[in-house]
Short mmCIF file of C-alpha atoms and ligand atoms in Angstrom, two decimals:
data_model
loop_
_atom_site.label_atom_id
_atom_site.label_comp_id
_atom_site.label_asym_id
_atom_site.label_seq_id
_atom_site.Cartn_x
_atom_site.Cartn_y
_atom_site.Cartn_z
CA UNK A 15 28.10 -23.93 -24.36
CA UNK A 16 27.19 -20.82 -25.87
CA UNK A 17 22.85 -20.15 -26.29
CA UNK A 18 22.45 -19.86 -30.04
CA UNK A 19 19.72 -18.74 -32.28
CA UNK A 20 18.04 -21.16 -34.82
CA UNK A 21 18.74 -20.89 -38.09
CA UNK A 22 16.32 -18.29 -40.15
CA UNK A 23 14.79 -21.81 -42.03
CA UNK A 24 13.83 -23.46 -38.32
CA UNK A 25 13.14 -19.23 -37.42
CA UNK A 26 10.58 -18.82 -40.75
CA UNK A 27 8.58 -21.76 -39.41
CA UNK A 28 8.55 -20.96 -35.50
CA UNK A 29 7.63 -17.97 -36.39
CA UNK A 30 6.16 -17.31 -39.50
CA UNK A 31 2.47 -15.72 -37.35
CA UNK A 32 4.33 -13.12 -36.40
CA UNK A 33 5.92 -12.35 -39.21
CA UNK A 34 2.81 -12.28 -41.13
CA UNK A 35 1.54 -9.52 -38.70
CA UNK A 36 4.45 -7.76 -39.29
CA UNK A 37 3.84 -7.65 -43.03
CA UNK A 38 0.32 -6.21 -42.27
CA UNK A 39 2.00 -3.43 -40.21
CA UNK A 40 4.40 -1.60 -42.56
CA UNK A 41 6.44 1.33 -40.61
CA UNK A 42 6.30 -0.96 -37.62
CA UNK A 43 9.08 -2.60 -36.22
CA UNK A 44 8.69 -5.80 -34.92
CA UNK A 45 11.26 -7.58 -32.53
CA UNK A 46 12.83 -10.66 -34.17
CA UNK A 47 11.46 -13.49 -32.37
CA UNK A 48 14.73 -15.18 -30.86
CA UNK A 49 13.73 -19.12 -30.72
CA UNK A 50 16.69 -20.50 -28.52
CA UNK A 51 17.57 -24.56 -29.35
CA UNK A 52 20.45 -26.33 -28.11
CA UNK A 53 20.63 -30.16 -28.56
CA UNK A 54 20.37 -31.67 -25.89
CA UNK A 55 18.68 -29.11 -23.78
CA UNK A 56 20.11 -28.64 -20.35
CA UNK A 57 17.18 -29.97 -17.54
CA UNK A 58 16.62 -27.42 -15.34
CA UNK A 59 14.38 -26.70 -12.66
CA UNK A 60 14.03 -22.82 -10.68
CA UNK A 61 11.51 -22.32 -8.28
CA UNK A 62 10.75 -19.61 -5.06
CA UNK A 63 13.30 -20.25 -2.62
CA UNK A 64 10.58 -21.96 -0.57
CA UNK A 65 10.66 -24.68 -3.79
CA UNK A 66 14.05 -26.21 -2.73
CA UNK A 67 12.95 -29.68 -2.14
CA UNK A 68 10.65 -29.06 -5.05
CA UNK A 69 13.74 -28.51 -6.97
CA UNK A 70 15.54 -31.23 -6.48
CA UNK A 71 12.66 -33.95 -6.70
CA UNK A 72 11.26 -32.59 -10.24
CA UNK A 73 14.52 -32.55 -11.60
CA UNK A 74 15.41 -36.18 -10.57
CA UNK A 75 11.58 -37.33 -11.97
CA UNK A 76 12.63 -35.07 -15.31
CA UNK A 77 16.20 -37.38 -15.25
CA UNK A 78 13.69 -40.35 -15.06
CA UNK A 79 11.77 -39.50 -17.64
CA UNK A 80 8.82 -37.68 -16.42
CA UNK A 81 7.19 -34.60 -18.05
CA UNK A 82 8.10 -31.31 -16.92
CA UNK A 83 4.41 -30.85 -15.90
CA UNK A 84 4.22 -34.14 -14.08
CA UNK A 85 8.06 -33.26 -12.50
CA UNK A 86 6.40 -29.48 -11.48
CA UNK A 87 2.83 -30.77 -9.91
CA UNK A 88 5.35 -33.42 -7.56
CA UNK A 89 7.73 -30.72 -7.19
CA UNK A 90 5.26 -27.69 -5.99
CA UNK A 91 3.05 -30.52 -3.98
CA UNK A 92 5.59 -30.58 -1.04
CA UNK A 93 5.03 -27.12 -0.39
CA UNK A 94 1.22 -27.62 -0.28
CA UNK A 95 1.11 -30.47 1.63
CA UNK A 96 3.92 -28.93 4.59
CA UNK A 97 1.95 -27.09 7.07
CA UNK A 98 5.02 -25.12 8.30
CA UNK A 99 4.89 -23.16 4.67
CA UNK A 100 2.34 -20.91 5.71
CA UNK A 101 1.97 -19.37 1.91
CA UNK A 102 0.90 -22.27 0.09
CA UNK A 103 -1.48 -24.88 0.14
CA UNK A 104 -2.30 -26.65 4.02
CA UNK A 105 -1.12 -24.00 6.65
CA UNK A 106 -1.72 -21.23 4.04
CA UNK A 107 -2.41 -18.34 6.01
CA UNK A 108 -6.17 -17.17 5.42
CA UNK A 109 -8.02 -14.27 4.44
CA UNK A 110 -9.98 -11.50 6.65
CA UNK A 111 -12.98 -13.66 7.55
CA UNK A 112 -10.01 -16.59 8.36
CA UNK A 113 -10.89 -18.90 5.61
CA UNK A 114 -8.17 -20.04 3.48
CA UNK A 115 -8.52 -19.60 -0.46
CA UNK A 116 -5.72 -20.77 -2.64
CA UNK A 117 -4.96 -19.86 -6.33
CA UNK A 118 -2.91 -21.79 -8.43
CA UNK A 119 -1.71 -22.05 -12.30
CA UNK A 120 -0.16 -23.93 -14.90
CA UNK A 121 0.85 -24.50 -18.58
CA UNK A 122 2.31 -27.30 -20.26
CA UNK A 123 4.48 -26.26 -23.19
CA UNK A 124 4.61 -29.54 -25.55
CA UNK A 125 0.58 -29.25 -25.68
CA UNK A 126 -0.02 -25.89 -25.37
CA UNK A 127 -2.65 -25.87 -22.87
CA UNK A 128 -3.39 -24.30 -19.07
CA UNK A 129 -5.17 -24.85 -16.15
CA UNK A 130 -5.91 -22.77 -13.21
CA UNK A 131 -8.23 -22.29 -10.25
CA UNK A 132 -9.00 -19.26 -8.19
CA UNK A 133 -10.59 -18.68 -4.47
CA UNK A 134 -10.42 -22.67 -3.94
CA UNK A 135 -11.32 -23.88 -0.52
CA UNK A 136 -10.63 -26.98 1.12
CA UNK A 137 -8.61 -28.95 -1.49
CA UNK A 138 -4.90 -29.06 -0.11
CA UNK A 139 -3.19 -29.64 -3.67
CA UNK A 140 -4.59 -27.31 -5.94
CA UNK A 141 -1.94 -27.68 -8.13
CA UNK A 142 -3.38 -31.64 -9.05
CA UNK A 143 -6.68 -29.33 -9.90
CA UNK A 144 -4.85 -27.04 -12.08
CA UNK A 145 -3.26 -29.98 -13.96
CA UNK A 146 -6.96 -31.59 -14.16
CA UNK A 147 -8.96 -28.80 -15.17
CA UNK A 148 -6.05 -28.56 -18.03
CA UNK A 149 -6.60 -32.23 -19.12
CA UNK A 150 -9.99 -32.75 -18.74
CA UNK A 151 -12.10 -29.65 -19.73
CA UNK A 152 -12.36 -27.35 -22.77
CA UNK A 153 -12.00 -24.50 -20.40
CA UNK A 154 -9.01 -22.56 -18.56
CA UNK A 155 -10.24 -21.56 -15.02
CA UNK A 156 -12.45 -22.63 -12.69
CA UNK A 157 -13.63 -20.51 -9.07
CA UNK A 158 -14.24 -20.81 -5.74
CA UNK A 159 -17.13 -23.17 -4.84
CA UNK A 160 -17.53 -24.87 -8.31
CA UNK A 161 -13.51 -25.15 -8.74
CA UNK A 162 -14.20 -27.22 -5.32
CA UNK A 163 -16.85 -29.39 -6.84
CA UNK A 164 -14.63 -29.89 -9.56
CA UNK A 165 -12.11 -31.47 -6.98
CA UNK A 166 -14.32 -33.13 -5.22
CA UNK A 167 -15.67 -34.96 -8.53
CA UNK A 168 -12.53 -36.14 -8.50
CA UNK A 169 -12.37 -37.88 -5.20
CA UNK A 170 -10.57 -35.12 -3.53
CA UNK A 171 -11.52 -34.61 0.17
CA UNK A 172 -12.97 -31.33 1.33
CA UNK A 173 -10.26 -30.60 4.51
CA UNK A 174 -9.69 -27.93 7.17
CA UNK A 175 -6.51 -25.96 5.78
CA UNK A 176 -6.32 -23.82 8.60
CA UNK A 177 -3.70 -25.38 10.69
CA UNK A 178 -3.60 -23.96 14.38
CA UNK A 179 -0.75 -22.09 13.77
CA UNK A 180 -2.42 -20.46 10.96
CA UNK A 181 -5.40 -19.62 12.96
CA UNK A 182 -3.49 -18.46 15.67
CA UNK A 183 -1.43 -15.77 13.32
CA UNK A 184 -4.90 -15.17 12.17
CA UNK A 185 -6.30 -14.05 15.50
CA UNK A 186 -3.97 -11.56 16.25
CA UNK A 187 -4.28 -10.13 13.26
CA UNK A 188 -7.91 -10.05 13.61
CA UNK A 189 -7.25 -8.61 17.46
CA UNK A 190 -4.84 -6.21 16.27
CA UNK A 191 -6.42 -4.53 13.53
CA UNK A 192 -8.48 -1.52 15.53
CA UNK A 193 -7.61 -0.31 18.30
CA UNK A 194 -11.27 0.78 18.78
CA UNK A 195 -13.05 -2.48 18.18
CA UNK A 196 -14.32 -5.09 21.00
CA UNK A 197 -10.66 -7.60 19.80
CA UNK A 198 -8.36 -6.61 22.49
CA UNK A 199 -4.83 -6.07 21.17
CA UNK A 200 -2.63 -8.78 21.50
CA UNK A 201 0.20 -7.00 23.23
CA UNK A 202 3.51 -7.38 21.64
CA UNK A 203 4.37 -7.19 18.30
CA UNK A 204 6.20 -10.45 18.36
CA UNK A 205 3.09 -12.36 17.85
CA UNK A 206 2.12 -10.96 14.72
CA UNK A 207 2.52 -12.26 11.69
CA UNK A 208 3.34 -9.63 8.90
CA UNK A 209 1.15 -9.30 5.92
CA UNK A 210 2.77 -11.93 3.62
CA UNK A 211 2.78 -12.79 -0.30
CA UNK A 212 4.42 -16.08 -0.43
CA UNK A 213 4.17 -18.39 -3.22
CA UNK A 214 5.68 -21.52 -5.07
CA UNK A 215 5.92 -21.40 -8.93
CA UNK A 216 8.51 -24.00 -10.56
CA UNK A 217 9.74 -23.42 -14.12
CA UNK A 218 10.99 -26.60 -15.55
CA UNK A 219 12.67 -27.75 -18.79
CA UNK A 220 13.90 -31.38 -19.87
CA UNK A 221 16.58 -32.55 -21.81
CA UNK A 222 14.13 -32.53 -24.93
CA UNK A 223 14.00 -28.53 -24.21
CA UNK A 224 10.41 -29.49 -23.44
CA UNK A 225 9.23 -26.57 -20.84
CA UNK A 226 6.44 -25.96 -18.30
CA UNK A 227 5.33 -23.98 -15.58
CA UNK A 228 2.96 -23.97 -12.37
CA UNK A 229 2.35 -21.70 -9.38
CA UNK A 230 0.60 -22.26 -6.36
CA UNK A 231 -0.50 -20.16 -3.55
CA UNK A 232 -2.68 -19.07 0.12
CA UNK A 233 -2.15 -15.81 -1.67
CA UNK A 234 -2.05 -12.17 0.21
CA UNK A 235 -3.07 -13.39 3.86
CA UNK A 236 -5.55 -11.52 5.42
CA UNK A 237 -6.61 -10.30 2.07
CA UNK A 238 -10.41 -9.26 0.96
CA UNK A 239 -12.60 -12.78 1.05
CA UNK A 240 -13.12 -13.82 -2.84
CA UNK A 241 -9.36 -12.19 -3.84
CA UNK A 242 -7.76 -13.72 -6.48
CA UNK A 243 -3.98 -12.81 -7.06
CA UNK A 244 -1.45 -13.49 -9.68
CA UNK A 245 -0.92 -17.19 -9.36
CA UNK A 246 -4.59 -18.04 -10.69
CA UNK A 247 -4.19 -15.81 -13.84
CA UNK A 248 -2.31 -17.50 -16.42
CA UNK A 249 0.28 -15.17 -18.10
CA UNK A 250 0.37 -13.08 -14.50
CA UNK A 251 1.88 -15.58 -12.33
CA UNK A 252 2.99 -18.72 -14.80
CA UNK A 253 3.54 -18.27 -18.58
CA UNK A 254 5.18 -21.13 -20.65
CA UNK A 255 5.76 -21.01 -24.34
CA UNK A 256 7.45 -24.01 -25.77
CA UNK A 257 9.82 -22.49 -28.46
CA UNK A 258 11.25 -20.14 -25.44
CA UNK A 259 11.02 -20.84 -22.23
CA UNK A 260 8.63 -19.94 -18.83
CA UNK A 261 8.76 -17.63 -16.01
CA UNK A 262 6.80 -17.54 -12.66
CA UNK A 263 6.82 -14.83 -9.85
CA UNK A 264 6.17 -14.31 -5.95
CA UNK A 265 5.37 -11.25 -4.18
CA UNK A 266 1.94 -8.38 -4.47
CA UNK A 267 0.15 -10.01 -6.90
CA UNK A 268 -1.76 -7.11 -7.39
CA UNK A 269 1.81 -5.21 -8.74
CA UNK A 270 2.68 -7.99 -11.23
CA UNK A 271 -0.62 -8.36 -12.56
CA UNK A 272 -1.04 -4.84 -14.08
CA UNK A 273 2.10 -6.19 -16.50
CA UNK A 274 0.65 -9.76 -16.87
CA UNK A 275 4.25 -10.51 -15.77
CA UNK A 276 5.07 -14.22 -16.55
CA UNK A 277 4.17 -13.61 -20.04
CA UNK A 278 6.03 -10.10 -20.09
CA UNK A 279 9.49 -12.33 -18.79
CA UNK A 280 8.34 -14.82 -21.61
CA UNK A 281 8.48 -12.06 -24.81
CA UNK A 282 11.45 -10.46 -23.03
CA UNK A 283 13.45 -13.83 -23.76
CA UNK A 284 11.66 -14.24 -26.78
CA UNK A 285 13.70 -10.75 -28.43
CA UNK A 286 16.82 -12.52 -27.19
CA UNK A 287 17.30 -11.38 -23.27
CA UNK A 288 19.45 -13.58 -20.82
CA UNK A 289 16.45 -14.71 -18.46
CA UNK A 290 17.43 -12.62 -15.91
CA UNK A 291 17.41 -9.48 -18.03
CA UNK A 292 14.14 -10.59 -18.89
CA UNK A 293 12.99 -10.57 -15.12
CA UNK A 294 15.03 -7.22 -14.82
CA UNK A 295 13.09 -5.39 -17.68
CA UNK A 296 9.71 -6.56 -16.42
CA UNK A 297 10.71 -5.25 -12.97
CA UNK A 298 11.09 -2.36 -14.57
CA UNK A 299 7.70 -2.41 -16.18
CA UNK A 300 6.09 -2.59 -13.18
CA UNK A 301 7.48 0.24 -11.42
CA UNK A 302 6.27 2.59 -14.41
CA UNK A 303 2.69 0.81 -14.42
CA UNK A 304 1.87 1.12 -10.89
CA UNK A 305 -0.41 3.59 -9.21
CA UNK A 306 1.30 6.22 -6.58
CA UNK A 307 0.70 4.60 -3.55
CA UNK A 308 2.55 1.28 -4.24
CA UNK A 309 6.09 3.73 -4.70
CA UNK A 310 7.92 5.53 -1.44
CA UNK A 311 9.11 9.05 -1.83
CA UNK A 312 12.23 7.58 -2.25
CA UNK A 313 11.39 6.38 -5.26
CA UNK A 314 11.76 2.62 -4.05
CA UNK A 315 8.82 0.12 -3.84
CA UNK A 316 7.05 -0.58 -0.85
CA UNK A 317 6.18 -4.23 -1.93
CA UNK A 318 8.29 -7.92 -2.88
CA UNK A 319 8.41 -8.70 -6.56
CA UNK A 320 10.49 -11.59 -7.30
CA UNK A 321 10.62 -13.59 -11.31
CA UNK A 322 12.44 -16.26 -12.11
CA UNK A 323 12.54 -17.80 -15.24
CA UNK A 324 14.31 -20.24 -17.64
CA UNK A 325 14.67 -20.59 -21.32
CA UNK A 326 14.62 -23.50 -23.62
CA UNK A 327 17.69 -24.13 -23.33
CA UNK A 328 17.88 -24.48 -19.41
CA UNK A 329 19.74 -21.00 -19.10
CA UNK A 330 17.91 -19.83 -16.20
CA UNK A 331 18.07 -16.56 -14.05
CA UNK A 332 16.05 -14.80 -11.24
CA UNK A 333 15.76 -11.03 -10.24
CA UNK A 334 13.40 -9.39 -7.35
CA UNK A 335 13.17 -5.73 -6.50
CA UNK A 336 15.27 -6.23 -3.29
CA UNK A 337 17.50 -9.14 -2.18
CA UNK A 338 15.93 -12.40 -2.39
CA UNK A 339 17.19 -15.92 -2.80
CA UNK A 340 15.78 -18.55 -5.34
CA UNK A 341 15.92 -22.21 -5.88
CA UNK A 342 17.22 -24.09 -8.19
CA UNK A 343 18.25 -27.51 -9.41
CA UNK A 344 20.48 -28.67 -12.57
CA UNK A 345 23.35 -30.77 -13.33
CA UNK A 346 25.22 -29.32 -10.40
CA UNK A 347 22.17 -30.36 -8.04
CA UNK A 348 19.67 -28.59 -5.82
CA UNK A 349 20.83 -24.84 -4.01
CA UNK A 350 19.59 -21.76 -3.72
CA UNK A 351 21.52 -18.43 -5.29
CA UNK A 352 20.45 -14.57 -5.23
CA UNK A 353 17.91 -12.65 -7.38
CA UNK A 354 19.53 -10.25 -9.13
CA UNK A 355 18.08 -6.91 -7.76
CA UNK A 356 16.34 -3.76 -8.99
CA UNK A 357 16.89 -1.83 -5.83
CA UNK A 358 20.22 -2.81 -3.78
N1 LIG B 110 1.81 -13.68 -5.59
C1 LIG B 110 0.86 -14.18 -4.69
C2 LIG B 110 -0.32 -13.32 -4.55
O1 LIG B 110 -0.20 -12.10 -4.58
O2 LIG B 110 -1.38 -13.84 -4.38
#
């Protein structure tokens, strides 16, 4: 089934706003907003590649009935709660003082509201935060000790996230770091654990082409105490707008925040890109925003960037600067395929 516009009546009243602006702005061209429909919409869920059980249990809640949100929180939440997936949630690798601090985001299309929380310690689901600061407060974002109060108010138990293997990777990076300081060097570069972005955002979309989108992360390990990356800014690592789509990303925050890159994907599908154009093009944005020392003299990056992203009508697609898998889950079931890549 071929992705079709709406008709210029349903287009007028979708988006009318922006054609108003464009009316105040004579001599400047304005993209046609490009409002996908197809009835029914096709459920889909994508997600990290780390999201594959996520996947495949958000899509069977969204086949039950749930909301995408509801189907995301469930889906993302195994992640968070496994303490073998060192980039998210428990087990989340820590920063430089060894503390873990997670970030996490969300949006829920039908209602057209957001949530996030940045530098949160000692709550192992911040995505059920996320989803509570959305439905419960006026606000956006909460931070670090208050976002924990928050939680707590709750009835959510302040834990220990640092699992031993966590610590561990921790110490030896801590040992490792000078080799003039009083750490000796753990010998053996087998022990160390590289500096890692990991992440899990889930973009999902119902058979009522009803669309969300969360993200959840431990963030940069070993990164600057206080550090808040992509996944707590909405419209950096999450962006969902109802009458298009949403799109999510892993890899240097840092990199995909100086293109507020889940909402760049977003307006990319919004002119009428294939979603993985739309990840393609923002790629591409970010390699001309960056500052010199994020690009090799080869011209290549010297970070991960991954999107992934799926429109309203559960067209999905996924591209990364270098080869990268992604999950995803639809009427053929839960796998994993390939980004599509900037740099082969
Ligand atoms: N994308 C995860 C982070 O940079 O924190």
């Amino acid at each position: 089934m071929a992705d079709t516009p709406v008709s210029r009546r349903s287009f007028l009243g979708a988006a009318g706003a922006a054609l108003a602006g464009a009316a105040l702005a004579p001599g400047h061209a304005v993209a046609a907003p490009y409002v996908l429909r197809r009835s029914p919409s096709r459920l889909c869920a994508v997600a990290s590649s780390n999201g594959l059980r996520g996947v495949a249990k958000a899509v069977d809640m969204m086949t039950q009935g749930a909301d995408t949100l509801d189907a995301g929180v469930a889906g993302v939440k195994i992640q968070e709660l496994d303490p073998t997936d060192q980039s998210v949630g428990y087990g989340g690798l820590p920063n430089a003082d060894g503390v873990v601090q997670l970030d996490a985001s969300c949006m829920h299309g039908p209602t057209k509201r957001a949530g996030a929380v940045g530098a949160l310690e000692g709550i192992k689901t911040p995505s059920e935060i996320v989803q509570l600061v959305m439905k419960y407060t006026n606000h956006i974002m909460l931070v670090g000790r208050d976002a924990q109060r928050f939680a707590t108010s709750y009835g959510y138990p302040i834990e220990d996230l640092l699992t031993p293997a966590s610590r561990e990777a921790w110490l030896h990076w801590r040992a490792n770091m000078s080799a003039t300081d009083n750490y000796i060097d753990v010998p053996g570069s087998e022990k160390l654990v590289k500096t890692t972005t990991g992440t899990c955002p889930m973009m999902l979309v119902n058979q009522a082409g009803d669309v969300s989108s969360i993200v959840t992360t431990s963030g940069l390990s070993w990164k600057v105490p206080g550090r808040v990356g992509d996944s707590g800014i909405v419209g950096a690592g999450q962006y969902t707008d109802n009458d298009v789509g949403a799109a999510g990303s892993t890899g240097l925050g840092e990199c995909n925040m100086l293109v507020c890159g889940g909402f760049s994907v977003v307006d990319n599908m919004r002119r009428g890109m294939h979603p993985k154009d739309a990840c393609l093009a923002t790629l591409k944005r970010v390699m001309a925003m960056i500052p010199a020392r994020w690009v090799a003299p080869n011209g290549r990056p010297t970070f991960q960037l991954q999107y992934y992203a799926v429109n309203k009508a559960g067209v999905y697609g996924a591209a990364a600067m270098t080869a990268s898998p992604f999950a995803v889950c639809d009427e053929k079931g839960a796998r994993t395929e390939d980004c599509a890549v900037l740099f082969s």
